[in-house]
XYZ file of C-alpha atoms in Angstrom:
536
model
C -33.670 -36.867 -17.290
C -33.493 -33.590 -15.822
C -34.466 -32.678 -12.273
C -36.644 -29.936 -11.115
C -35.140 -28.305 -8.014
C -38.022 -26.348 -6.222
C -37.340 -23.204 -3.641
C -36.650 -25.526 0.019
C -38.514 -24.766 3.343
C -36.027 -24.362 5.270
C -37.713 -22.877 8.656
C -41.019 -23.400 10.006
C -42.529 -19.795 9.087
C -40.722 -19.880 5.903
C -42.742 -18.667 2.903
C -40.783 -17.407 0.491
C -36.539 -17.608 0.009
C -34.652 -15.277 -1.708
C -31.706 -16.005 -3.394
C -28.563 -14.498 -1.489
C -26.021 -15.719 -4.245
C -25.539 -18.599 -6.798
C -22.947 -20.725 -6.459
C -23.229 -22.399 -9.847
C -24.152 -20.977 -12.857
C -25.696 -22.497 -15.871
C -23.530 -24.669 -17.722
C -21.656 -25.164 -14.705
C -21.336 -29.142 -13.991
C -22.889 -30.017 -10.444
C -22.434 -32.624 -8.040
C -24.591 -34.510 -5.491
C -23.618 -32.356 -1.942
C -22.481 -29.308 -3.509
C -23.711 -25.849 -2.969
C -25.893 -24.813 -5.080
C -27.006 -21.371 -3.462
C -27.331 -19.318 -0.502
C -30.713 -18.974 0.322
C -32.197 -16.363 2.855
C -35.068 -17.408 4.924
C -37.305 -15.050 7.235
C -34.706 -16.140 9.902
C -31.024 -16.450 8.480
C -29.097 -17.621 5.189
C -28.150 -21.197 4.714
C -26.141 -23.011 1.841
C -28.351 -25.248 -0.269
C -26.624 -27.894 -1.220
C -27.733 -30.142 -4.333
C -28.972 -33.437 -4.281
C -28.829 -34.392 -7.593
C -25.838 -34.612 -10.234
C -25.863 -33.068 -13.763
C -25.282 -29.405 -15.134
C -27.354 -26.697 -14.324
C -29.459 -26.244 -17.446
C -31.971 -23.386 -15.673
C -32.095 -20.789 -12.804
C -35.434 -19.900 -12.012
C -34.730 -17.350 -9.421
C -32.058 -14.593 -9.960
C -29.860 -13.784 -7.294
C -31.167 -11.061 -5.199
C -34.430 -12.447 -6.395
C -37.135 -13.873 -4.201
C -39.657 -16.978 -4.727
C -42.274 -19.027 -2.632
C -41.893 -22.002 -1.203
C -42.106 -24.776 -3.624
C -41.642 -23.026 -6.320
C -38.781 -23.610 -9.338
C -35.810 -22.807 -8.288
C -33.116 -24.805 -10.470
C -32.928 -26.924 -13.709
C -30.623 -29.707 -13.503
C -30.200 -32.449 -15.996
C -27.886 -33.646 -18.841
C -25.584 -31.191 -21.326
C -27.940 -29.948 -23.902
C -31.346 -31.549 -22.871
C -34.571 -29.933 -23.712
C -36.256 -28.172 -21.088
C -38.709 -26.415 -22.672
C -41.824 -28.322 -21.369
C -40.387 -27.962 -17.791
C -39.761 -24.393 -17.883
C -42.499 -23.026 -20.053
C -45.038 -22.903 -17.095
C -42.551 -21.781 -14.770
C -40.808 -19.175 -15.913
C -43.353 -16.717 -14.907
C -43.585 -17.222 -11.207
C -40.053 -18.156 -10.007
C -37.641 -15.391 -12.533
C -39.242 -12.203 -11.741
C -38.186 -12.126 -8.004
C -39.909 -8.500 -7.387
C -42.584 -8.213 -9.666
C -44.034 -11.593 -8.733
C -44.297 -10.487 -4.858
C -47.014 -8.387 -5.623
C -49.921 -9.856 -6.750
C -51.627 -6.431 -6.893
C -50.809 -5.358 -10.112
C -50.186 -7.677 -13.655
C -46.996 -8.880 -15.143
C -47.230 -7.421 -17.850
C -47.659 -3.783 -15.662
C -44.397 -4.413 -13.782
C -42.346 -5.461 -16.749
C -43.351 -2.373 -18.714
C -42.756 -0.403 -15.209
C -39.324 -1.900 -14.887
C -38.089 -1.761 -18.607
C -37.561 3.059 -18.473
C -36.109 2.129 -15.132
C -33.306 -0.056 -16.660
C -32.627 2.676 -19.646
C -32.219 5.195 -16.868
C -28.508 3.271 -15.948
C -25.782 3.883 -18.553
C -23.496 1.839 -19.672
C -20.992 0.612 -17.663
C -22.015 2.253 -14.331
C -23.478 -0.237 -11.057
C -26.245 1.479 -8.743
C -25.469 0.315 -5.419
C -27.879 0.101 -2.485
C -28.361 0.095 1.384
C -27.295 -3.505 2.342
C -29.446 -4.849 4.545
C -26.533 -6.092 6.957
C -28.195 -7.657 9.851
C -32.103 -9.429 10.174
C -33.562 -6.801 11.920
C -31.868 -3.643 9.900
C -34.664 -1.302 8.129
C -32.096 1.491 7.722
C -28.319 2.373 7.693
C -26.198 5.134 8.317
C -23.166 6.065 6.894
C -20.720 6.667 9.570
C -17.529 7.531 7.685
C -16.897 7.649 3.734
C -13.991 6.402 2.497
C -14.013 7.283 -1.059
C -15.089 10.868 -2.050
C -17.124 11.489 -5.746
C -14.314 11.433 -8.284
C -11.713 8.729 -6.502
C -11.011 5.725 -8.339
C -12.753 2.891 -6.864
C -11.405 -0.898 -6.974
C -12.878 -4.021 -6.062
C -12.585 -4.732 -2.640
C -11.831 -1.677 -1.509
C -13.323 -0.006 1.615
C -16.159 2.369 0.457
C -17.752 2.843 3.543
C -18.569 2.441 7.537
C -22.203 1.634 7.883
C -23.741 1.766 11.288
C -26.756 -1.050 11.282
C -28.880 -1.191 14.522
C -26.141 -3.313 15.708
C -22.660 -2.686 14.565
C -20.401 -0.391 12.345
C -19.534 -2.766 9.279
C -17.117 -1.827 6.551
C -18.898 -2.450 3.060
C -16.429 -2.546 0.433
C -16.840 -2.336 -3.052
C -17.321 -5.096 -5.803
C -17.210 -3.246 -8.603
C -13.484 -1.006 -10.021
C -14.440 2.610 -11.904
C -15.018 5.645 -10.406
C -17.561 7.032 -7.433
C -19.592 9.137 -9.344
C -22.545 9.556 -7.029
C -22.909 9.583 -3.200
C -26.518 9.071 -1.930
C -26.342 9.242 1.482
C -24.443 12.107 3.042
C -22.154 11.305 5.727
C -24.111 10.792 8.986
C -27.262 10.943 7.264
C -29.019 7.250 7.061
C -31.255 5.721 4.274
C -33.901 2.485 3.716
C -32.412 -0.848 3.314
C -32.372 -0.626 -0.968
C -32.341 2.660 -1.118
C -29.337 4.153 -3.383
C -26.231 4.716 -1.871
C -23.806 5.082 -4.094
C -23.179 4.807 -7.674
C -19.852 3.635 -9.772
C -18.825 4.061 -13.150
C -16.500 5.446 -15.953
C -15.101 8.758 -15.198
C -17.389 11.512 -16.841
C -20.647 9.351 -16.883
C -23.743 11.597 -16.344
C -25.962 9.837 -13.680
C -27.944 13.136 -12.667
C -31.361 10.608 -13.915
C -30.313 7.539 -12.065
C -31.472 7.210 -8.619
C -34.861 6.438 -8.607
C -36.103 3.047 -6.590
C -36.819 1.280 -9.897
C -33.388 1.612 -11.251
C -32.147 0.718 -7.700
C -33.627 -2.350 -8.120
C -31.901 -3.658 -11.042
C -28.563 -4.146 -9.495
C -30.038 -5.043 -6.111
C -28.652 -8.592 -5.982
C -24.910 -7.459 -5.367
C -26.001 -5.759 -1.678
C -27.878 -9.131 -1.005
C -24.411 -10.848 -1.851
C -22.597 -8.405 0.238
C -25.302 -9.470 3.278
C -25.018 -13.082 2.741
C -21.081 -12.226 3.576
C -21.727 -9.890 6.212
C -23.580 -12.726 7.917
C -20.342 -15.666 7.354
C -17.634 -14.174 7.152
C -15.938 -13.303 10.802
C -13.170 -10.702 9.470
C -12.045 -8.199 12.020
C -13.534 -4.457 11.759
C -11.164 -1.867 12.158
C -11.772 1.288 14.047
C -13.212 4.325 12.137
C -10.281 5.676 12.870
C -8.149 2.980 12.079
C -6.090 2.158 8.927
C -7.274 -0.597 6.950
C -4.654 -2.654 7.504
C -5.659 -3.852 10.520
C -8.321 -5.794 9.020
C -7.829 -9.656 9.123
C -6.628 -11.584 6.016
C -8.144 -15.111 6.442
C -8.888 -17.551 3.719
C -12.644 -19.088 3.388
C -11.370 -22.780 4.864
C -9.699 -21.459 7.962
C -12.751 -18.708 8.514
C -15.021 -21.489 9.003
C -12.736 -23.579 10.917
C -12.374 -20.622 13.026
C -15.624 -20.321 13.784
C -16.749 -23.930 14.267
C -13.658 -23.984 16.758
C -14.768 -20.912 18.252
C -11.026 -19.474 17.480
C -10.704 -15.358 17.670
C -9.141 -15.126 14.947
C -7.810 -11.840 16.065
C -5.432 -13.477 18.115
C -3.977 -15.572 15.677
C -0.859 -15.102 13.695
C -1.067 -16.003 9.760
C 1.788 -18.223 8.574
C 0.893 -16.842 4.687
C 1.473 -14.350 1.949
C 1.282 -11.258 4.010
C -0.117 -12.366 7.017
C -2.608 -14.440 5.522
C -4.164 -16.742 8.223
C -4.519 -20.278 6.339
C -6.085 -23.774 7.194
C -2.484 -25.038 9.405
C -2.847 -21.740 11.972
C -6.096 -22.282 13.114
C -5.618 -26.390 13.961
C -2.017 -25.169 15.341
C -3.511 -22.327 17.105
C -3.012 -22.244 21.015
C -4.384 -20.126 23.673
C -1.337 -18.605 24.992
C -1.027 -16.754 21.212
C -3.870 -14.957 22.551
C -2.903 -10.971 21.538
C -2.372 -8.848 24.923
C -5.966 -6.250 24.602
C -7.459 -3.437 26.967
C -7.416 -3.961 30.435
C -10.157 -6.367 32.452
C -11.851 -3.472 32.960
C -12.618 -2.862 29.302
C -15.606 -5.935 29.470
C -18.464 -2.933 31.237
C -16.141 -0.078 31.288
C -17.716 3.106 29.168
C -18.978 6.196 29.464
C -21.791 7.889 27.635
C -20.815 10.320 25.260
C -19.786 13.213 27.361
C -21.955 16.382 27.117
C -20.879 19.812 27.876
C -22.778 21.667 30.842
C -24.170 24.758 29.842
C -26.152 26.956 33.092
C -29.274 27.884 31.342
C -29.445 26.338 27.763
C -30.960 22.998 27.065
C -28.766 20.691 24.604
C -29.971 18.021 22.332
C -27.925 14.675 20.903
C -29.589 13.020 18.185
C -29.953 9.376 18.854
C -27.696 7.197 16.615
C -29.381 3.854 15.619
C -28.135 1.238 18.257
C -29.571 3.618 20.919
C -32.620 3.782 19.217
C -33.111 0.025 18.619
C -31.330 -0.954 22.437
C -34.706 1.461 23.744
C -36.853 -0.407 21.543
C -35.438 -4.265 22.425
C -35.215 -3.590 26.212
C -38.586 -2.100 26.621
C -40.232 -4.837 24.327
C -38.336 -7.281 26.999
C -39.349 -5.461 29.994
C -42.824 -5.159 28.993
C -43.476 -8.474 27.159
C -41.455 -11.288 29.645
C -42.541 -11.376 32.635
C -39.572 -11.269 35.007
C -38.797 -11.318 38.619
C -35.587 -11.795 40.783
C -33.205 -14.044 42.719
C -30.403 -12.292 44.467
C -27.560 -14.270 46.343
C -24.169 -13.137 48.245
C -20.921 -15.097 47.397
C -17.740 -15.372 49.928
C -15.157 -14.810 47.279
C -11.955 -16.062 49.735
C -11.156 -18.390 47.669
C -12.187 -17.333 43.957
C -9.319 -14.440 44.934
C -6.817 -17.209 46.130
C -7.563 -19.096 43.271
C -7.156 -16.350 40.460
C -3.674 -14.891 42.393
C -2.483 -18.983 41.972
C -4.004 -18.874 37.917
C -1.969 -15.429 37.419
C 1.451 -16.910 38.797
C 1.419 -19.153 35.507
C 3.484 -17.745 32.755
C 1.492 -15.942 30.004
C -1.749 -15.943 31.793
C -4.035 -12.969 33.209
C -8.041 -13.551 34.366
C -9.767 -11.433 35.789
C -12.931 -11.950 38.588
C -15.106 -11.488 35.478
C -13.736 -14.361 33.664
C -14.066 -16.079 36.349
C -17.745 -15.428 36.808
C -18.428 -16.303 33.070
C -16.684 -19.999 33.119
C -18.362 -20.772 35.741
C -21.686 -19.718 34.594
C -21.183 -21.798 31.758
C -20.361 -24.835 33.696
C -23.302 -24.123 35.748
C -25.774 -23.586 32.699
C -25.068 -27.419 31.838
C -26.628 -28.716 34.874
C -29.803 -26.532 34.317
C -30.325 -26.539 30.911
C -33.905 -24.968 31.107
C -31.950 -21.692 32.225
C -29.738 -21.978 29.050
C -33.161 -21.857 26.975
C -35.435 -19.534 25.274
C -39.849 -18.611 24.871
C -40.900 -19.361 21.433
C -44.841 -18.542 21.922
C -46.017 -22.377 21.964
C -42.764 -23.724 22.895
C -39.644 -23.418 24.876
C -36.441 -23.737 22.980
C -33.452 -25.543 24.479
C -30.229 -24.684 23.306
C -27.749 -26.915 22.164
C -24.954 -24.782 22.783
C -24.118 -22.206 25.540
C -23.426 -19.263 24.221
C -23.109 -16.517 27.097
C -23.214 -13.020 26.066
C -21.331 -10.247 28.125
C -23.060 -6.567 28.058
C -20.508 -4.173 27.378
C -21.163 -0.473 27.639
C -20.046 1.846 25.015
C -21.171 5.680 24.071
C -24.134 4.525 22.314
C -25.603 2.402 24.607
C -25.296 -0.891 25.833
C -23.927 -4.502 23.554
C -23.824 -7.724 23.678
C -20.786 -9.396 22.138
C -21.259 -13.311 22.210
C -18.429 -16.071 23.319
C -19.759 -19.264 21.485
C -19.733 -22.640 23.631
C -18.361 -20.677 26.472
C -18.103 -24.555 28.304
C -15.586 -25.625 26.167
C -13.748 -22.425 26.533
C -10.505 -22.283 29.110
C -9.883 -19.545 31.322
C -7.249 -17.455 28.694
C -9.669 -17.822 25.917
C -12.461 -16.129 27.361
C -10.004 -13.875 28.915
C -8.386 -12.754 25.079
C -11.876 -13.148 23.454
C -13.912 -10.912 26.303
C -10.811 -8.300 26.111
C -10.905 -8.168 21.943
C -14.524 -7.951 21.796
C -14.880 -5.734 24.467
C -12.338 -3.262 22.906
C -13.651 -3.740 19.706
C -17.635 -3.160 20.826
C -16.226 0.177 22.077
C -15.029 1.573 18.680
C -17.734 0.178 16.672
C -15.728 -2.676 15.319
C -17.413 -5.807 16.389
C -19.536 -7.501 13.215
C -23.074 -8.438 13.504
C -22.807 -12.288 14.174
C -20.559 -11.495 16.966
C -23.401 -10.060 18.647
C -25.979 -12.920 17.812
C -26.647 -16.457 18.913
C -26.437 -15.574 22.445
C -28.119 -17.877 24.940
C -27.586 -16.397 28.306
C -26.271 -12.766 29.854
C -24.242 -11.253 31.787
C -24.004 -7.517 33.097
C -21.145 -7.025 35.653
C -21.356 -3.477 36.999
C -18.540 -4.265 39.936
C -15.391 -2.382 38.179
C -17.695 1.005 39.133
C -18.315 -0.678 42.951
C -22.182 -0.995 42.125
C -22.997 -3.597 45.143
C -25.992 -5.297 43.333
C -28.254 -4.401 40.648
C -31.313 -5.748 38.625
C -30.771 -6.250 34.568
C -33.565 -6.519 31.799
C -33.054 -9.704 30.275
C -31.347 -9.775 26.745
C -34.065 -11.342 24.631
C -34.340 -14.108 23.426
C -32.474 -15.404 26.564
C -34.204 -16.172 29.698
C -32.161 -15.031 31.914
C -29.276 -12.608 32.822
C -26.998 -12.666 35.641
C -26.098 -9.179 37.333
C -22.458 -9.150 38.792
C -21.486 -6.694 41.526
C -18.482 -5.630 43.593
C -16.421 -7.606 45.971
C -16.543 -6.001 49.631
C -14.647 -6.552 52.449
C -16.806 -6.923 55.236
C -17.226 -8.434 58.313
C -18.436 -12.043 57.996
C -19.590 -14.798 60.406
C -17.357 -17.750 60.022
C -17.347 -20.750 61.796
C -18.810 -19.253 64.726
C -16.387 -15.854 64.775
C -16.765 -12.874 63.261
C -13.869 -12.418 60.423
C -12.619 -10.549 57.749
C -13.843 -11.585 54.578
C -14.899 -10.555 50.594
C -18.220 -11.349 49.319
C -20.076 -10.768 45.879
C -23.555 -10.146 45.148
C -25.363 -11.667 42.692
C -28.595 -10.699 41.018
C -30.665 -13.661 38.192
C -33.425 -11.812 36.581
C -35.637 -14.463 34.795
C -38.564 -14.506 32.344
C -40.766 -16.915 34.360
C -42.621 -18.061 31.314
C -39.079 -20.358 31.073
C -37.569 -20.754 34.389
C -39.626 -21.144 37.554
C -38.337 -20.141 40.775
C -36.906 -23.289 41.841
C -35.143 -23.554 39.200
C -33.389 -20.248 39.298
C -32.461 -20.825 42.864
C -30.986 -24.291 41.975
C -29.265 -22.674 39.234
C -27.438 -19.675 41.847
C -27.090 -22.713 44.042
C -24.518 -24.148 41.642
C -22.944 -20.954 40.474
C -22.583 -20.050 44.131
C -20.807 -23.860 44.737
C -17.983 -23.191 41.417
C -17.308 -19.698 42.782
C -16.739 -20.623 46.879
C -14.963 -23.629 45.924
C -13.136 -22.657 42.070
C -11.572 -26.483 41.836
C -15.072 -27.918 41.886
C -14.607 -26.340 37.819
C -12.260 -29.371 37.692
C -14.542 -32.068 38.370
């Protein structure tokens, strides 16, 4: 008998899913545990796996599609059944994902709206739009074309750079024919869904096509291109890079890459062409770790240098991760309520330690690295500093996450080292040096700049003594890192040479208390004056 498979809640403020892609198609056989679809909530996209066994006899949703909660989403039952009675009062609400959104005007309206729309695209040519390439994106901008109007366009090739509020992502194509149709100018941005580019047979006449409505009609191949933008953890090149630096990785060793917490930039593929497979990531060791930018490279970055002219007043247009950074920090600054520990570090022994650590063969740390393992250690004694506001509740994170600012042109990022505890000394080194590089030419992806569950900002490469941070919502806290100093110190009774570090904790109080944030420096201050303490 066949099952009806209704649209999951799969978050608490979930209302509606939409249907990021379909992994089965109807006719397709299905068994209990695999996926069925990708389904994007208000919060992030998750695989839907299927319960039941049988072939998929119905999809009620279309991919790109959306639906509420509860309502059809799949038909599943036996080769050839009749489904009529299940689907005949269905139908309407859960297959037409846009015009069933709005309640404002009748279906019938919005089918007759949509059907000149779909006329207005010839035959054989794909309307693609904005992707929406990161949760909070409204609006892209294209940072670099690669194809001009009139290449030849295959599948999989690099069409474009798209700065999100972010990142710089490639988006390649999925289509093969020929770019007859740019709609975005080249540094000029555009709406999530908004047309940006059209492909088809040399010759086609698309002068008519690129109103919204016929945008709409092909909009479920951007929201397949998102649902990969948010999984998959290729490397971005450079916009001034060749494409061949990007990372060839199949699907398997991606995600064991990432449940590892493996840069797979720093791993060499064993096959065809380079192709990093399922054996390199459980072989991979630390050591392969790829030699990057100097230790400097985690905060080290100027703003974009303007030109002093005596008299004349200059303007730079603000790209969109300034504009967003100005928006996130003063919605931080204004909306958690934070206030400040500060405590100075005798770094003797942290330097001893790291000249002993850099005698080993194959292995460079720097102070910073340092600083971040031992934050993490720290972070699992107090695990209410390694948690998060959530309006009528405080999240506690399962995993530590810590999330070094890096300074480029545009502003300020956040590039994220996943279960930093479990991470030795050269990993964070490699991974902080890649990312940092990386954040500095636009290359870092979007999910290597989320999940974060604690900061840190070290300012002491520019011998910045100590300094106060805006926490990095939705952390609670960030640390502030400043230079060492040789100074006169009071040891043992006498007055000796010695190096000390200040440290600066800004917290949201809402989550941490004072106490707490002292215990927590109290700790940090303990790894850092005595390194082997790490050990225990």
């Amino acid at each position: 008998m066949a099952e009806v498979i209704t649209m999951p809640r799969l978050s608490d403020t979930m209302t509606e899913g939409k249907v990021a892609k379909w992994h089965k198609k109807v006719g397709d056989k299905v068994k209990e545990g695999d996926i069925l679809a990708e389904i994007e909530t208000d919060k992030a996209v998750q695989d839907f796996e299927s319960e039941v066994e049988g072939t998929l006899l119905y999809v009620g949703v279309e991919e790109g599609g959306a639906a509420a909660v509860d309502s059809v989403l799949a038909i599943i039952g036996n080769e050839g059944e009749d489904i009529s009675g299940l689907t005949g009062g269905a139908a309407a609400p859960s297959a037409g994902s846009e015009e069933n959104k709005s309640e404002e005007q009748p279906k019938a309206e919005a089918q007759a709206a949509a059907e000149p729309a779909a006329a207005e695209v010839p035959a054989g040519v794909e309307v693609i739009t904005m992707p929406r390439l990161s949760d909070t994106m409204t609006e892209g901008k294209v940072a670099k074309w690669h194809k001009n109007v009139g290449d030849t366009v295959k599948e999989g090739d690099l069409l474009a750079e798209i700065e999100t509020d972010k990142a710089v992502q490639d988006f390649e194509s999925e289509f093969n024919g020929v770019l007859l149709k740019q709609g975005v100018e080249e540094g000029g941005a555009a709406p999530v869904d908004s047309v940006l580019a059209i492909i088809g047979p040399a010759g086609t006449d698309v002068s008519s096509v690129g109103t919204s409505k016929a945008a709409g009609q092909t909009s479920e191949k951007p929201a397949e291109q998102k649902a990969e933008a948010k999984t998959e953890e290729k490397a971005v090149p450079a916009a001034s890079s060749s494409s061949s630096d990007r990372v060839a990785i199949s699907p398997l060793a991606k995600k064991m890459a990432q449940d590892k917490g493996v840069d797979i930039n720093s791993v060499q593929g064993s096959g065809e062409n380079g192709r990093i497979v399922k054996k390199d990531i459980e072989n991979y060791q630390p050591s392969q770790a790829k030699p990057a930018a100097s230790a400097a490279a985690a905060g080290a970055a100027a703003q974009v240098a303007v030109n002093f002219v005596q008299g004349e007043d200059t303007e730079t247009p603000n790209s969109q991760v300034r504009n967003i950074i100005a928006k996130r920090l003063a919605e931080s600054k204004f909306s958690a309520p934070h206030y400040y520990l500060m405590v100075e570090i005798n770094m003797d022994k942290a330097i001893e330690a790291r000249k002993e650590i850099n005698s080993l063969p194959d292995t460079k740390i720097s102070f910073n690295d340092m600083i971040i393992k031992a934050t993490a250690i720290a972070l699992r004694k107090h695990p209410q500093v390694n948690s998060s506001w959530a309006g009528d509740k405080i999240i506690h994170r399962g995993n530590i996450n810590v999330g070094v600012a890096v300074a480029i042109p545009d502003g300020l990022v956040v590039p994220v080292l996943k279960n930093t505890d479990q991470m030795s000394y050269t990993q964070i080194s490699a991974s902080v040096k890649d990312m940092a590089s990386r954040a500095k030419n636009k290359g870092l992806k979007a999910n290597e700049m989320e999940g974060s569950t604690f900061s840190i900002s070290n300012l002491g490469m520019f011998g910045i003594e100590t300094f106060t941070s805006i926490i990095n919502q939705p952390n609670s806290a960030i640390l502030s890192v400043g230079a060492i100093i040789e100074k006169p110190i009071v040891k043992n009774g006498q007055i000796v040479v010695g190096n000390t570090m200040k440290l600066s904790l800004a917290c949201d109080h809402r989550v941490v208390d004072g106490a707490t944030g002292a215990e927590f420096l109290q700790t940090l201050r303990t790894y850092l004056e005595n390194p082997l303490t790490l050990l225990l």
